[in-house]
Coordinates of C-alpha atoms in Angstrom, one line a residue:
X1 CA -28.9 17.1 -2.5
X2 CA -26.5 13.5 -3.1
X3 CA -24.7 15.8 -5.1
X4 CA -23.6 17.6 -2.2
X5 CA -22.3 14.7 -0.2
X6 CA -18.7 14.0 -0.1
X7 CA -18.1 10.6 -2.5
X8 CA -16.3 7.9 -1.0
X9 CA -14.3 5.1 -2.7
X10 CA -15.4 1.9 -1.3
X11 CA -14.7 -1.9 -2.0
X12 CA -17.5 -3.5 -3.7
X13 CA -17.3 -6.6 -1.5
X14 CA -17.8 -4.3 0.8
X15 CA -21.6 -3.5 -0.7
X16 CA -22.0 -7.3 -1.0
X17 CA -21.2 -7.7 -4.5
X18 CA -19.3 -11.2 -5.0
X19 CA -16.0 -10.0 -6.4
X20 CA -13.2 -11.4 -3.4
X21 CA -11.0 -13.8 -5.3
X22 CA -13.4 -16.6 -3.9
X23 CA -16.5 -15.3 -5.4
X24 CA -18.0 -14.3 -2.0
X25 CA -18.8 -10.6 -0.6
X26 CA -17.9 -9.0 2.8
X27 CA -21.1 -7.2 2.8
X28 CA -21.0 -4.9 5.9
X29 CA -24.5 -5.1 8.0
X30 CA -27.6 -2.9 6.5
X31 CA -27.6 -0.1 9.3
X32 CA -23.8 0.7 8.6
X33 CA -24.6 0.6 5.3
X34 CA -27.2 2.9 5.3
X35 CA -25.4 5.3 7.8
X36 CA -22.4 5.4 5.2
X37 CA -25.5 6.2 2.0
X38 CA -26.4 8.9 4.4
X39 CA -23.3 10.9 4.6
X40 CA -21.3 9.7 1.0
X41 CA -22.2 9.2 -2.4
X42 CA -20.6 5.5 -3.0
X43 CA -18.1 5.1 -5.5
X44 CA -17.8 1.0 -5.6
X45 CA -14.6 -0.3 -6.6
X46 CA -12.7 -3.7 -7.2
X47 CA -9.5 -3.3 -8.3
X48 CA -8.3 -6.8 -8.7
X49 CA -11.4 -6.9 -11.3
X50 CA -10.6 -3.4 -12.7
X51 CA -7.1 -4.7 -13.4
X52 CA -8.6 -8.1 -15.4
X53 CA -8.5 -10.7 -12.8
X54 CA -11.6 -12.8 -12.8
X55 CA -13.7 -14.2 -10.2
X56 CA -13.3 -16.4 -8.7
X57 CA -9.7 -16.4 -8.7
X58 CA -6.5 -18.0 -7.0
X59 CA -5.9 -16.3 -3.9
X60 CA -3.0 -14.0 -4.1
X61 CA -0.6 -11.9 -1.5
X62 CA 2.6 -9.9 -2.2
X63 CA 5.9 -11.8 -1.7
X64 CA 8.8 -9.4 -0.7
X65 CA 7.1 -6.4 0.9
X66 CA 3.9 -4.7 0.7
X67 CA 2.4 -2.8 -1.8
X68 CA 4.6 0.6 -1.5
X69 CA 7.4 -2.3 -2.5
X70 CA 5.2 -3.2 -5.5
X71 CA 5.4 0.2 -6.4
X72 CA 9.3 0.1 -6.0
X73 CA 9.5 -2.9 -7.7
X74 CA 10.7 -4.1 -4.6
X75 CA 7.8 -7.0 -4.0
X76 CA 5.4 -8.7 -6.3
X77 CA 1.5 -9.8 -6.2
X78 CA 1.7 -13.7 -6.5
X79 CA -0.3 -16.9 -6.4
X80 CA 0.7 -19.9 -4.6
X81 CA 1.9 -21.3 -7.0
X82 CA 4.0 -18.6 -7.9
X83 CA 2.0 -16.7 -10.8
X84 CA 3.0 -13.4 -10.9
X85 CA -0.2 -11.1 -11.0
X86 CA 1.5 -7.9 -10.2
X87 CA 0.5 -6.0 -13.5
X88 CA -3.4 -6.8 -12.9
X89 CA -2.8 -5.5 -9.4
X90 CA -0.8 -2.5 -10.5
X91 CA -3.7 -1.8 -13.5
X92 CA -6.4 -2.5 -11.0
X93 CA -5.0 0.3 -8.8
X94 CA -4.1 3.2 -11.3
X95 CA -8.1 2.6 -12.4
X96 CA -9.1 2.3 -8.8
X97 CA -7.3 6.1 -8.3
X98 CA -8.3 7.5 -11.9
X99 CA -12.2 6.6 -10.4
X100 CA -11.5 8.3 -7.0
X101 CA -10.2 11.1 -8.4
X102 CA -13.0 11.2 -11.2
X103 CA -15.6 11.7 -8.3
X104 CA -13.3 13.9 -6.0
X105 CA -13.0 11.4 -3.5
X106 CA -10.6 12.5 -0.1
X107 CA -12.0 8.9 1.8
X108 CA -12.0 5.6 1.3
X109 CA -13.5 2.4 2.7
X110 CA -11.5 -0.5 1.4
X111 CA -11.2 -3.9 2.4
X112 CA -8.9 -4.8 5.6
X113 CA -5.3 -7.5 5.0
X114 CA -6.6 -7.6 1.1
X115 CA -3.3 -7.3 -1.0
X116 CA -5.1 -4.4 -3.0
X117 CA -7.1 -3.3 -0.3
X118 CA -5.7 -3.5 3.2
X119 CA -4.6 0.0 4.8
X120 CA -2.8 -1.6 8.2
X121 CA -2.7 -5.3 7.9
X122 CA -1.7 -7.6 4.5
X123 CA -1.0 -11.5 4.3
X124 CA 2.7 -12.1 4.5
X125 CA 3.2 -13.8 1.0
X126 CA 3.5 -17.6 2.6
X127 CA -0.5 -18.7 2.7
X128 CA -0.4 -19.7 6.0
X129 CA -2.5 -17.3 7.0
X130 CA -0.7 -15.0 9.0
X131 CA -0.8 -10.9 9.0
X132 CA 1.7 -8.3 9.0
X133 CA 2.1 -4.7 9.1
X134 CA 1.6 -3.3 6.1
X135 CA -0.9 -1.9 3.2
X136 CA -1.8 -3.3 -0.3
X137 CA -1.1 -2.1 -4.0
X138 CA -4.3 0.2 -4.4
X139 CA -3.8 1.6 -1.0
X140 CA -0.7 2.9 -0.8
X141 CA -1.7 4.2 -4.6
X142 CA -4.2 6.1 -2.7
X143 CA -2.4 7.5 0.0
X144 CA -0.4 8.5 -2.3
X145 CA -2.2 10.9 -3.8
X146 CA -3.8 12.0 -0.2
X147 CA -6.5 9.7 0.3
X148 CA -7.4 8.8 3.6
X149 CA -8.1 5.1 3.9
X150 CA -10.2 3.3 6.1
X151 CA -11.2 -0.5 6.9
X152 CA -14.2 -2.3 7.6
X153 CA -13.4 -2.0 11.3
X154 CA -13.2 1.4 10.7
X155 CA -16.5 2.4 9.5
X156 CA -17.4 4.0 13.1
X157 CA -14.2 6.0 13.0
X158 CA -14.9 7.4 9.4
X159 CA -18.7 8.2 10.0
X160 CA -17.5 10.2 13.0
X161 CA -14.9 12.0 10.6
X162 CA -17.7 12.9 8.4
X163 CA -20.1 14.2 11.4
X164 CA -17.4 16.2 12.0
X165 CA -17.0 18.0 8.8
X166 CA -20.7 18.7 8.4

């Protein structure tokens, strides 16, 4: 019957595996997590590891942009002190899309303001801390090949999607 479940892409901090840049998780809480096992097959993904970054790691956010700049070669993926990191992040998400697409995946549940991973909100490139509008490297990959993205804060909003389509 899993079979039959739609697969969604989702962060493996997400799932509580210690993969963020400073070797924590963002584990979401147990019932969520069960509700989201319930309606999806889970497809974990970190593309900062997929693209050979290692953990932990210096934190890192896109100077010049967001990450549809990246993709223009507009903006780059860079450390504070100014390491440029924007082929790992570029790798990471090609294998991060190559793995949705693999397992069919229309949805996906990825981290919110992560450089890779945020679908409204990034880190402006200064480390200070503060947001803007924008998405990271792997997610505007994704939506660009149709994949819906979600955020942690989004996990009600995306169960009700799936209620919907059963």
């Amino acid at each position: 019957m899993s079979t039959n479940k739609p697969a969604l892409l989702i962060s493996a901090c997400l799932l509580g595996e210690a993969v963020r840049y400073d070797g924590q998780a963002k584990g979401q809480a147990p019932d969520q997590l069960a509700a989201l096992a319930e309606r999806f097959r889970l497809i974990p993904t970190c593309p900062e590891c997929a693209g050979g970054l290692p953990i932990p790691r210096p934190a890192a956010e896109i100077s010049g942009g967001d990450g549809s700049d990246v993709w223009q070669g507009k903006a780059k993926v860079v450390t504070a002190d100014g390491q440029d990191l924007t082929t790992a992040f570029t790798n990471g998400a090609e294998h991060s899309l190559g793995l949705a697409q693999q397992h069919g995946c229309q949805l996906a549940l990825l981290k919110a303001n992560s450089p890779s991973c945020g679908n409204r909100h990034i880190y402006d490139g200064s480390f200070t801390g503060q947001l803007q509008p924008g998405e990271g490297v792997s997610s505007s990959l994704l939506r660009q090949h149709t994949i819906r993205i979600f955020n942690e804060e989004e996990i009600s909003s995306l169960l009700e999607l799936a209620a919907r389509k059963t």
